[in-house]
PDB file of C-alpha atoms in Angstrom:
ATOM      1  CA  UNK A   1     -20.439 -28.882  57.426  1.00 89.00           C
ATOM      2  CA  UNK A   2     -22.616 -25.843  58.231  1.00 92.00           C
ATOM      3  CA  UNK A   3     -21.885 -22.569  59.655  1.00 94.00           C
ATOM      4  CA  UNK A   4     -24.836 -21.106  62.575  1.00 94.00           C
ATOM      5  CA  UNK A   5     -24.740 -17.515  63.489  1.00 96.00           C
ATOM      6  CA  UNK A   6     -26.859 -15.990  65.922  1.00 96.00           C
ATOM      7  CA  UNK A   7     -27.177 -12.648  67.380  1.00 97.00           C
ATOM      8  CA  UNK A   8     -28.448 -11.380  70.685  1.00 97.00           C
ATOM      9  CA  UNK A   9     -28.928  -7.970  71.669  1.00 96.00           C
ATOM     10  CA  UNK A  10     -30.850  -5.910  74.352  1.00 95.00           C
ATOM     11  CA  UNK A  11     -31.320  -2.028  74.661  1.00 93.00           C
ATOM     12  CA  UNK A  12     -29.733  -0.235  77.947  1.00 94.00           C
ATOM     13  CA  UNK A  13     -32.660   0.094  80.623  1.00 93.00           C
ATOM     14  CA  UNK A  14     -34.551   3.167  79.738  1.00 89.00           C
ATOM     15  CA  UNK A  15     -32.348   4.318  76.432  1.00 88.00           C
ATOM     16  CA  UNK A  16     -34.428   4.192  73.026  1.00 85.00           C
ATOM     17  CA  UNK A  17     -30.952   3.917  70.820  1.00 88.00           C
ATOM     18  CA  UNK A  18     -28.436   1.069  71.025  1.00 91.00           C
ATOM     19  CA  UNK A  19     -24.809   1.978  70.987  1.00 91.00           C
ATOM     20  CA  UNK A  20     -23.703  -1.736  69.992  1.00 94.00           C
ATOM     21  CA  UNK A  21     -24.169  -2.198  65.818  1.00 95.00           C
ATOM     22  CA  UNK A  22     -23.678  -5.416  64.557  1.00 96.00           C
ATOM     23  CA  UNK A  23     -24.264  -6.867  61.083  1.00 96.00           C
ATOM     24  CA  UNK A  24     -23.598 -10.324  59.437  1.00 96.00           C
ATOM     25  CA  UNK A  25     -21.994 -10.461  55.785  1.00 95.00           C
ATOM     26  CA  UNK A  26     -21.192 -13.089  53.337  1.00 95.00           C
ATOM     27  CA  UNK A  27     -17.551 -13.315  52.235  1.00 96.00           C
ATOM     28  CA  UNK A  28     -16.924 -12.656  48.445  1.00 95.00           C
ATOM     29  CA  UNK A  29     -14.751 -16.188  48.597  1.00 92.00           C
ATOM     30  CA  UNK A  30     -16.820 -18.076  50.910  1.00 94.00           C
ATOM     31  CA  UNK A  31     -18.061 -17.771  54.331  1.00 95.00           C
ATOM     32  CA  UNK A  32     -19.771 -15.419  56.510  1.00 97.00           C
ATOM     33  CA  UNK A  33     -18.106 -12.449  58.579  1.00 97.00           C
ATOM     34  CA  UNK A  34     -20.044 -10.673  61.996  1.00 98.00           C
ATOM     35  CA  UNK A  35     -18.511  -7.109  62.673  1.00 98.00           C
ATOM     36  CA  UNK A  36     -19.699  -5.795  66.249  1.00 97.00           C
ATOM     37  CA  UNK A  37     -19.063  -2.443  67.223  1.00 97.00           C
ATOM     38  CA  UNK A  38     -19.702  -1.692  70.751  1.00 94.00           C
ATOM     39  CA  UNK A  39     -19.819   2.552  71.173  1.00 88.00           C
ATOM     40  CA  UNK A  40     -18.687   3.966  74.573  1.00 80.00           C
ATOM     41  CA  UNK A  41     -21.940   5.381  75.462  1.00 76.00           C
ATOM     42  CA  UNK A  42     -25.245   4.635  74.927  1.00 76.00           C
ATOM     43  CA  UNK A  43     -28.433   6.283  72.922  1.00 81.00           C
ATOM     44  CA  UNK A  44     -28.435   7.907  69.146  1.00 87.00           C
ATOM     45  CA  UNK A  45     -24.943   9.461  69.081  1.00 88.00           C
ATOM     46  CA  UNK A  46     -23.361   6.115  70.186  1.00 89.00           C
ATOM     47  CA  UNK A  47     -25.654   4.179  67.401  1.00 91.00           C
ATOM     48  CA  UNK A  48     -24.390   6.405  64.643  1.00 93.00           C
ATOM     49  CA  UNK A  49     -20.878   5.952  65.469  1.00 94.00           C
ATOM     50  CA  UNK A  50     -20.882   2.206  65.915  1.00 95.00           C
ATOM     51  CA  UNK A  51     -23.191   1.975  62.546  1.00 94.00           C
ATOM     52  CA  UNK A  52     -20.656   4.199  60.865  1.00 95.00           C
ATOM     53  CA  UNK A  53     -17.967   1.739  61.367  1.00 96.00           C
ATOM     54  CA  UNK A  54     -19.956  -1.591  61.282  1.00 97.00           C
ATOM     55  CA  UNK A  55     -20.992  -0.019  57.676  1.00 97.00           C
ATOM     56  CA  UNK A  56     -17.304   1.011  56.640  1.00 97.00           C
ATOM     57  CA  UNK A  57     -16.240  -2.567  57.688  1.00 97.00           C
ATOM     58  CA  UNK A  58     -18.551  -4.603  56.177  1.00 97.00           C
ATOM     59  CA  UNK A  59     -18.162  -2.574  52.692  1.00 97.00           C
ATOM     60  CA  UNK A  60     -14.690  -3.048  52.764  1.00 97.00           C
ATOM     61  CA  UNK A  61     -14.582  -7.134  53.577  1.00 97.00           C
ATOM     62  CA  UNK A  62     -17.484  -7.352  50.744  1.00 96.00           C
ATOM     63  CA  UNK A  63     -14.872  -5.849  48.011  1.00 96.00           C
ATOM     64  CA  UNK A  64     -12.061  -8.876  49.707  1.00 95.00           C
ATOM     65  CA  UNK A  65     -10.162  -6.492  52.122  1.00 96.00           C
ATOM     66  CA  UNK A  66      -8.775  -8.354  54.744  1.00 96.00           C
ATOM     67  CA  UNK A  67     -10.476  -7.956  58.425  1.00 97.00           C
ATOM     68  CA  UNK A  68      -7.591  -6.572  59.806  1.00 96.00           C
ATOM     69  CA  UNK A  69      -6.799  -4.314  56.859  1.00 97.00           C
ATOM     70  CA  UNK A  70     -11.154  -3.530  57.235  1.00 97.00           C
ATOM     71  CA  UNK A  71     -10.146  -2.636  61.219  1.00 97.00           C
ATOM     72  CA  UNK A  72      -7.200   0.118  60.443  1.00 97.00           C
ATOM     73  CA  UNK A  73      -9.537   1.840  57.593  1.00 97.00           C
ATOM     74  CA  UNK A  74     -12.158   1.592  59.668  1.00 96.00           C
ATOM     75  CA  UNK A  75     -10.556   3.444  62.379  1.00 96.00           C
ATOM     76  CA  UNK A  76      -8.870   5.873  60.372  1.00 96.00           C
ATOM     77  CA  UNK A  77     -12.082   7.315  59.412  1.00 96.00           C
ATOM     78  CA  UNK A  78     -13.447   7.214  62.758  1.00 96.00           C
ATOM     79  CA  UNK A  79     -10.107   9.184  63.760  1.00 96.00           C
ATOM     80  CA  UNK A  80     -10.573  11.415  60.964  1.00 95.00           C
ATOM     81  CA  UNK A  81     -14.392  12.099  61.194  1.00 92.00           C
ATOM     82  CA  UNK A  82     -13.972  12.495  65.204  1.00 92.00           C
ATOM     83  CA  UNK A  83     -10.564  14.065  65.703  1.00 92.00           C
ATOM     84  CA  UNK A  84      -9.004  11.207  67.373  1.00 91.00           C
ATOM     85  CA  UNK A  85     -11.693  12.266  70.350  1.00 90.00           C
ATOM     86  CA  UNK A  86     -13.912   9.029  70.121  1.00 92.00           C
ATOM     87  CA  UNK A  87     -13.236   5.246  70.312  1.00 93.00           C
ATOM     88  CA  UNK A  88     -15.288   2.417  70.011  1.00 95.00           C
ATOM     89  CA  UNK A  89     -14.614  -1.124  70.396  1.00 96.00           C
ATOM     90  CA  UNK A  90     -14.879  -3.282  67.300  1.00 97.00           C
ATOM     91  CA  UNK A  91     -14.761  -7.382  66.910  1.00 97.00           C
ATOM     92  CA  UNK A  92     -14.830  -9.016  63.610  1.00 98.00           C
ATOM     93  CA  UNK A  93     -15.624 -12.878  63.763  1.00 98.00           C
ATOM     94  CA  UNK A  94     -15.313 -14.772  59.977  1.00 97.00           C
ATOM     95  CA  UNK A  95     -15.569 -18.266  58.981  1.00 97.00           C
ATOM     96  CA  UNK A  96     -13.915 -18.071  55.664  1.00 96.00           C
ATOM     97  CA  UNK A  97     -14.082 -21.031  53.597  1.00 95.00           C
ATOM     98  CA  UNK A  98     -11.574 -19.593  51.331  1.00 94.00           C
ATOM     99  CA  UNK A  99      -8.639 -20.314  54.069  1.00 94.00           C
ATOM    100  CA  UNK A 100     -10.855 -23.061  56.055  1.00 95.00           C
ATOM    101  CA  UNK A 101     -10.372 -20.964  59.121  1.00 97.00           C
ATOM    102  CA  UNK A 102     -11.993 -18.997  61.574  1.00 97.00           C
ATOM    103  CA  UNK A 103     -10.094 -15.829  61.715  1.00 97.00           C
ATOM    104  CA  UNK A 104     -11.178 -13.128  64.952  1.00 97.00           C
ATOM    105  CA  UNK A 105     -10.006  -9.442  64.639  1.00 97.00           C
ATOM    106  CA  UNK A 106     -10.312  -8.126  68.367  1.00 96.00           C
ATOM    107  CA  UNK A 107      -9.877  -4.298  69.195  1.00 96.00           C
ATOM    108  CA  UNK A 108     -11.915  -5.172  72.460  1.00 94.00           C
ATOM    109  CA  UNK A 109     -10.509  -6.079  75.765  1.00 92.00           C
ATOM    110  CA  UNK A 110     -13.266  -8.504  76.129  1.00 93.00           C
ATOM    111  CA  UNK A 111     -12.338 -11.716  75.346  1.00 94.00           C
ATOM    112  CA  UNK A 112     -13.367 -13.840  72.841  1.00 96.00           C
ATOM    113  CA  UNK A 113     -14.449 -17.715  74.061  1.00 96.00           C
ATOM    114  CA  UNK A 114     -13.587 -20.397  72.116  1.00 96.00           C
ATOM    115  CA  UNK A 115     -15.247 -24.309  72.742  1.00 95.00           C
ATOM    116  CA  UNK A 116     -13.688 -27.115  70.558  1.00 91.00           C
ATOM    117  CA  UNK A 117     -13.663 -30.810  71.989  1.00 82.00           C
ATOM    118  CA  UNK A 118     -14.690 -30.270  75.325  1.00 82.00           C
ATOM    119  CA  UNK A 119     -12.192 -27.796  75.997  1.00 91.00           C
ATOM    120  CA  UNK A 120     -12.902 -24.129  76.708  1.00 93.00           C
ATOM    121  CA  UNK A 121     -10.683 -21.428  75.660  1.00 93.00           C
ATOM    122  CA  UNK A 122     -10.019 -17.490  76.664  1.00 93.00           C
ATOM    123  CA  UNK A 123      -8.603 -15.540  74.177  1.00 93.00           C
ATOM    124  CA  UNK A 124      -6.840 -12.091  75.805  1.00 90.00           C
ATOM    125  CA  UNK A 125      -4.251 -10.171  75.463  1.00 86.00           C
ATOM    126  CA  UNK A 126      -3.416  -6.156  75.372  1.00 85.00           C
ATOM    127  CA  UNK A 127      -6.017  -4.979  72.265  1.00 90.00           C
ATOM    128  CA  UNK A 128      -6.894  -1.069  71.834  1.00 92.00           C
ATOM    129  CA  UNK A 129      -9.983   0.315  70.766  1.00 95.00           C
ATOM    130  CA  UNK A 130     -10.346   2.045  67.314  1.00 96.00           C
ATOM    131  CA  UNK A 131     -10.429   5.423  66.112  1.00 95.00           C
ATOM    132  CA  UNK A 132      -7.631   7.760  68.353  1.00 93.00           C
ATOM    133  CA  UNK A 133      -4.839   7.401  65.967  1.00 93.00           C
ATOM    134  CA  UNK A 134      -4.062   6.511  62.917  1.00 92.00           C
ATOM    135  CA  UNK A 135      -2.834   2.891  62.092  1.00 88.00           C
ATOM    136  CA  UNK A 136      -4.286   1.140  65.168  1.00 94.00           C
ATOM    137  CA  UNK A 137      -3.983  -2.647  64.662  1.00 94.00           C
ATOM    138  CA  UNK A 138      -6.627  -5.331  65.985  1.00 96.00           C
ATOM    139  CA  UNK A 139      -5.515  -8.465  67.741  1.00 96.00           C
ATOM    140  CA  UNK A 140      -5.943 -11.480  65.301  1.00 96.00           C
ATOM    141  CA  UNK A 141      -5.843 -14.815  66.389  1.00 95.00           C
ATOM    142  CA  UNK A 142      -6.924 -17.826  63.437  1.00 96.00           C
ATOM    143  CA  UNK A 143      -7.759 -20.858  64.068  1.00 95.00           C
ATOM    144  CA  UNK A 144      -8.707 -24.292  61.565  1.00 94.00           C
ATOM    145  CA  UNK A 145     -12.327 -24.157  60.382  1.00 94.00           C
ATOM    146  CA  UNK A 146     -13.802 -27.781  61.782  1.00 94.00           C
ATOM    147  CA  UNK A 147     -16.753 -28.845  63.134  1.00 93.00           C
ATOM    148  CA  UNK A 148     -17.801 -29.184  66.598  1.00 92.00           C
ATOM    149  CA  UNK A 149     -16.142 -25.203  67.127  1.00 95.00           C
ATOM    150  CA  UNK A 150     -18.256 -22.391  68.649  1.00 96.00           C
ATOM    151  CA  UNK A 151     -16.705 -19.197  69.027  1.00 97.00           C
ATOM    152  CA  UNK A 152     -18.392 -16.771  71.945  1.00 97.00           C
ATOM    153  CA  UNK A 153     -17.882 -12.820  71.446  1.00 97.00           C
ATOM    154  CA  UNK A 154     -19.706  -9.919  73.318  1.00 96.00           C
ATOM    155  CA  UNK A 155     -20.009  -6.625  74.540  1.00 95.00           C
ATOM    156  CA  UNK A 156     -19.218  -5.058  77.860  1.00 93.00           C
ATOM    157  CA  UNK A 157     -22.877  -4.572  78.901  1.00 94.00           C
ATOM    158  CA  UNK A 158     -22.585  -8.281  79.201  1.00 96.00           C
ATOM    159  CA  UNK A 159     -19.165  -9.045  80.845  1.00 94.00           C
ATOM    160  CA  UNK A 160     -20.108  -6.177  83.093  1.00 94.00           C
ATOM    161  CA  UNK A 161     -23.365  -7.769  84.019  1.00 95.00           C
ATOM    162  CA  UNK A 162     -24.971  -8.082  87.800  1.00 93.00           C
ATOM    163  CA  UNK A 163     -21.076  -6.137  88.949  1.00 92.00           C
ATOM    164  CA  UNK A 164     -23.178  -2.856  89.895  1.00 86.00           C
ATOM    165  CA  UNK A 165     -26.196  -4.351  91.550  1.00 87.00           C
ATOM    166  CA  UNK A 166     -24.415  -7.458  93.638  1.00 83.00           C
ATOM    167  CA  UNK A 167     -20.577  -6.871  92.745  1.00 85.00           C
ATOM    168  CA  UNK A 168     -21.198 -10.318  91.255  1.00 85.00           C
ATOM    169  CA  UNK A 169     -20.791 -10.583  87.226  1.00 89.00           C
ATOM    170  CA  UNK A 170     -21.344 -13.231  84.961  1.00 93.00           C
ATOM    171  CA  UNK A 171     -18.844 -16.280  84.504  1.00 93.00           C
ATOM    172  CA  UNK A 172     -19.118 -16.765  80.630  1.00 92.00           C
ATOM    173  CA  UNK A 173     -17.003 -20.004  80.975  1.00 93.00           C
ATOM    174  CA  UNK A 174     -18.779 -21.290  83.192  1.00 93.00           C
ATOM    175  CA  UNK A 175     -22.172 -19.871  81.256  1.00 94.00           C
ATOM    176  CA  UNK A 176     -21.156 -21.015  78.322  1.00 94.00           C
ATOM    177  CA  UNK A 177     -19.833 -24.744  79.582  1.00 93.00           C
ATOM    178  CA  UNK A 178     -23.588 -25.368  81.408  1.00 93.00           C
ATOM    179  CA  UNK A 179     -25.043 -25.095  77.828  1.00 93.00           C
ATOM    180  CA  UNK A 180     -22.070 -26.958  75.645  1.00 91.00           C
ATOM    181  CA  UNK A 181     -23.127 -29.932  78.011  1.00 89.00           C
ATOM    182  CA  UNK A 182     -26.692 -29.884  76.312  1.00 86.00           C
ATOM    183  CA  UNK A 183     -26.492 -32.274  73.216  1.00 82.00           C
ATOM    184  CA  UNK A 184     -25.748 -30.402  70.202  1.00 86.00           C
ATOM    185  CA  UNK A 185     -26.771 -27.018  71.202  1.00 90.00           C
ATOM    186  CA  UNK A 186     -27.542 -24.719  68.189  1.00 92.00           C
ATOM    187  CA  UNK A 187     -25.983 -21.233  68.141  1.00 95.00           C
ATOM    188  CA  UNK A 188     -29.200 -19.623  68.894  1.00 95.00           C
ATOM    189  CA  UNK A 189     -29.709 -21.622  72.064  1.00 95.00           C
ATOM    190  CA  UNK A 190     -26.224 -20.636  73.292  1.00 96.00           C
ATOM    191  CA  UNK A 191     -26.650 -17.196  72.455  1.00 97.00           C
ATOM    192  CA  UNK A 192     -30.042 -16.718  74.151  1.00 96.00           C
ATOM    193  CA  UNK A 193     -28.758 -18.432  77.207  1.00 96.00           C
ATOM    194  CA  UNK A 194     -25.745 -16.648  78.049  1.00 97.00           C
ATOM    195  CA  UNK A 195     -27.569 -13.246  77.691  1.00 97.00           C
ATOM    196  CA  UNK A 196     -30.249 -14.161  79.332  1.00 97.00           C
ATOM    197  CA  UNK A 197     -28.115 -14.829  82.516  1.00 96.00           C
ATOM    198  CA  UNK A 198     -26.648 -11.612  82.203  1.00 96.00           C
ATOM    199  CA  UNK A 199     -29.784  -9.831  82.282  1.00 97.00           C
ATOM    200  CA  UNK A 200     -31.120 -11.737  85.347  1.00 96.00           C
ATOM    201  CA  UNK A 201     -27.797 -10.722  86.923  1.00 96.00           C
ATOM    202  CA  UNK A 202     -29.092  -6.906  86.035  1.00 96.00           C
ATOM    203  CA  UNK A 203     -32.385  -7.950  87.682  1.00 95.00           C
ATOM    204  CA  UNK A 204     -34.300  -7.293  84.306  1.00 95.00           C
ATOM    205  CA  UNK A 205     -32.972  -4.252  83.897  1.00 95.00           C
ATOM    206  CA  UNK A 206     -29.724  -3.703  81.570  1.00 95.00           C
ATOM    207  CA  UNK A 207     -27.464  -1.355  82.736  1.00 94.00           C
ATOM    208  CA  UNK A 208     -25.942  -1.552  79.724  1.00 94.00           C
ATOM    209  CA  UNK A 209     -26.375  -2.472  76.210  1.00 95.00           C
ATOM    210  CA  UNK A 210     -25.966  -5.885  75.660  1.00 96.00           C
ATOM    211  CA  UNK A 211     -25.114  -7.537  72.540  1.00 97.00           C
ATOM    212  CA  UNK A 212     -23.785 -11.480  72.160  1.00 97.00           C
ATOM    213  CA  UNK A 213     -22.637 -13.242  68.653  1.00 97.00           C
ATOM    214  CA  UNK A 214     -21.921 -17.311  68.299  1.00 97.00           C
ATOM    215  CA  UNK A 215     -20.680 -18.985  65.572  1.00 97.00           C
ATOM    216  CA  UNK A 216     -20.894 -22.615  65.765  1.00 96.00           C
ATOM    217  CA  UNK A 217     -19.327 -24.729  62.808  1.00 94.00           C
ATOM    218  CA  UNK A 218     -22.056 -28.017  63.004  1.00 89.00           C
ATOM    219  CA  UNK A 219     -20.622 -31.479  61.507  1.00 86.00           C
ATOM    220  CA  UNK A 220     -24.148 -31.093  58.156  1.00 79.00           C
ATOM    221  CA  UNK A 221     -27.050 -29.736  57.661  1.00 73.00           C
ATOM    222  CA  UNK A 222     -29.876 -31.167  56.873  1.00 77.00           C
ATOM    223  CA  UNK A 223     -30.232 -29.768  53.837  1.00 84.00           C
ATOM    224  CA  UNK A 224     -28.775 -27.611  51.289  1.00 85.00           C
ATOM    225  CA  UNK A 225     -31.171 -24.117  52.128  1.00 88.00           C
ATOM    226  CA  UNK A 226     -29.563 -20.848  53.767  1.00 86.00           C
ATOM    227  CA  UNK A 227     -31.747 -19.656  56.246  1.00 85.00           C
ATOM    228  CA  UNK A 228     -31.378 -16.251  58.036  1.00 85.00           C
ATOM    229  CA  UNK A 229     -34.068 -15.246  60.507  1.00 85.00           C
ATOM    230  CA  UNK A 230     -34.686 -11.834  62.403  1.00 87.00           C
ATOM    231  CA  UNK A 231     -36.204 -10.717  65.005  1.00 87.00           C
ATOM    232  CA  UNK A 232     -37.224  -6.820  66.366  1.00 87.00           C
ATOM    233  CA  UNK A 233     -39.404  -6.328  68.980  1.00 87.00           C
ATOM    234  CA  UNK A 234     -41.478  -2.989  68.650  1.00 83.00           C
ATOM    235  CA  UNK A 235     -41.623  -1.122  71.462  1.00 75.00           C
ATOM    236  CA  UNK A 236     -45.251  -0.209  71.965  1.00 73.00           C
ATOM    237  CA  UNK A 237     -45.440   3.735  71.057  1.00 64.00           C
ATOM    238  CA  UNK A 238     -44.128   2.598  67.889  1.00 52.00           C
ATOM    239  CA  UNK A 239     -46.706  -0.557  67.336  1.00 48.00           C
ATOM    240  CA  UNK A 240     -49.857   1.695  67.275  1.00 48.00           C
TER     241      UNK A 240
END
């Protein structure tokens, strides 16, 4: 069995500074955990909020916390550094081989999609962003760690794709079906293809930032080497 995780992410049209942070950690007992923080605006301010909790979170899963435990501290100290007077959305996704399951923390009403055996399914339900109280709990759902799963999260940038140029957004079921049907997709295919779509729908031009994570539990690998690969584009009055 191996575990793929790829990230996707795009800049708002015309901002310099992301305000989705999202970073990919190995469990202490097995596994790999992706905490995505989506901030409520976009440019620097937004990027040091959402990096402030990404950071808290990931700290606090590398010394074993539990995600959801990781969730409330990490928005108690947004609450407490902001005065209860800025929220952010936050997703943790973790394959952890310790349980054999995939557990997703959600304090995000986007939902999360989830493919296993042909079938597609939409994980909602009421979920409140962190940071303006104390205590706030994510929504956790778990589900068995087997092969042939791929688990879908994202930001709003992309689930609000296309709605303020046509009033037509992006179908992510529907999205993410037209590429399961490929033969054996890899997470970075699936990834790339769902937010490329929502870009086109933004006619090349991101009203939002964009960020998309997969995680896609393959039957082997073909061999025993962990791979991570990255890549930043420059912009060009910083590649002179």
């Amino acid at each position: 069995m191996e575990i793929q995780i790829a990230v996707a992410k795009v800049t708002k049209f015309g901002s310099l500074e992301s305000g989705d942070s999202v970073e990919i950690i190995e469990r202490p007992n097995g596994g790999l955990s992706v905490v995505m923080c989506d901030g409520q605006t976009s440019g620097r301010e937004a990027k040091m909020i959402s990096g402030m909790v990404v950071r808290k979170v990931i700290g606090l899963i590398a010394d074993g916390i539990r995600d959801g435990a990781a969730a409330r501290a990490a928005s108690d100290l947004l609450y407490t550094e902001r005065n209860g007077q800025y929220s952010v959305y936050l997703n943790i996704l973790s394959a952890d081989l310790q349980s054999g399951t995939i557990v997703l923390s959600r304090n995000n009403p986007t939902p999360i999609f989830v493919a296993q055996d042909n079938h597609i399914e939409c994980l909602t339900g009421e979920s409140q962003p962190i940071g303006t109280a104390r205590n706030i709990r994510p929504l956790i759902s778990e589900i068995t760690l087997t092969p042939g799963t791929t688990v879908v999260m994202y930001t709003d940038g992309i689930a609000n794709a296309g709605l303020n140029i046509s009033g037509l957004g992006l179908d992510i079921c529907t999205a993410l079906e037209a590429v399961m049907d490929e033969e054996n997709p890899s997470a970075d295919r699936i990834a790339d293809s769902i937010l490329g779509q929502a870009i086109r729908l933004d006619l090349g031009k991101p009203q939002d930032d964009m960020t998309i994570a997969v995680l896609r539990i393959a039957a082997a690998g073909k061999d025993q080497i962990r791979r991570l690969s990255v890549r930043l584009p420059v912009p060009p009055s910083q590649d002179e």
